[in-house]
Amino acid sequence: MLVALDSNVLFSALIPPHGAPHRIYEAWRESRFELATCPE
């Protein structure tokens, strides 16, 4: 699965180690999806 996330979701995942943004971050770290990026 290819996922595009708003950068705020990623930043929010790193501040408190709990909540929905952190679960998304952990799923990405476990390779449950591929994060889409843009060179710009």
PDB file of C-alpha atoms in Angstrom:
ATOM      1  CA  MET A   1       0.000   0.000   0.000  1.00  0.00           C
ATOM      2  CA  LEU A   2       1.335   3.452  -0.891  1.00  0.00           C
ATOM      3  CA  VAL A   3       0.399   6.224   1.551  1.00  0.00           C
ATOM      4  CA  ALA A   4       0.766  10.019   1.386  1.00  0.00           C
ATOM      5  CA  LEU A   5       0.727  11.766   4.758  1.00  0.00           C
ATOM      6  CA  ASP A   6       0.625  15.399   5.714  1.00  0.00           C
ATOM      7  CA  SER A   7       3.937  16.369   7.324  1.00  0.00           C
ATOM      8  CA  ASN A   8       2.054  17.434  10.470  1.00  0.00           C
ATOM      9  CA  VAL A   9       1.041  13.802  11.047  1.00  0.00           C
ATOM     10  CA  LEU A  10       4.683  12.739  10.992  1.00  0.00           C
ATOM     11  CA  PHE A  11       5.780  15.549  13.307  1.00  0.00           C
ATOM     12  CA  SER A  12       2.899  14.800  15.685  1.00  0.00           C
ATOM     13  CA  ALA A  13       3.983  11.170  15.857  1.00  0.00           C
ATOM     14  CA  LEU A  14       7.369  12.142  17.241  1.00  0.00           C
ATOM     15  CA  ILE A  15       6.210  14.486  20.016  1.00  0.00           C
ATOM     16  CA  PRO A  16       4.093  12.232  22.293  1.00  0.00           C
ATOM     17  CA  PRO A  17       4.759   8.478  22.067  1.00  0.00           C
ATOM     18  CA  HIS A  18       1.062   7.557  21.862  1.00  0.00           C
ATOM     19  CA  GLY A  19      -2.052   8.340  19.849  1.00  0.00           C
ATOM     20  CA  ALA A  20      -3.076   7.845  16.245  1.00  0.00           C
ATOM     21  CA  PRO A  21      -0.103   9.650  14.632  1.00  0.00           C
ATOM     22  CA  HIS A  22       2.322   7.459  16.560  1.00  0.00           C
ATOM     23  CA  ARG A  23       0.473   4.293  15.515  1.00  0.00           C
ATOM     24  CA  ILE A  24       0.765   5.418  11.877  1.00  0.00           C
ATOM     25  CA  TYR A  25       4.483   6.031  12.372  1.00  0.00           C
ATOM     26  CA  GLU A  26       4.960   2.589  13.939  1.00  0.00           C
ATOM     27  CA  ALA A  27       3.075   0.922  11.064  1.00  0.00           C
ATOM     28  CA  TRP A  28       5.426   2.634   8.598  1.00  0.00           C
ATOM     29  CA  ARG A  29       8.485   1.542  10.627  1.00  0.00           C
ATOM     30  CA  GLU A  30       7.159  -2.040  10.511  1.00  0.00           C
ATOM     31  CA  SER A  31       6.951  -1.747   6.679  1.00  0.00           C
ATOM     32  CA  ARG A  32       3.178  -2.167   6.694  1.00  0.00           C
ATOM     33  CA  PHE A  33       2.993   0.509   4.001  1.00  0.00           C
ATOM     34  CA  GLU A  34       5.310   2.542   1.786  1.00  0.00           C
ATOM     35  CA  LEU A  35       5.463   6.278   2.353  1.00  0.00           C
ATOM     36  CA  ALA A  36       5.104   8.387  -0.804  1.00  0.00           C
ATOM     37  CA  THR A  37       7.533  11.288  -1.044  1.00  0.00           C
ATOM     38  CA  CYS A  38       8.049  14.183  -3.424  1.00  0.00           C
ATOM     39  CA  PRO A  39      11.444  15.705  -4.267  1.00  0.00           C
ATOM     40  CA  GLU A  40      10.023  19.225  -3.945  1.00  0.00           C
TER      41      GLU A  40
END
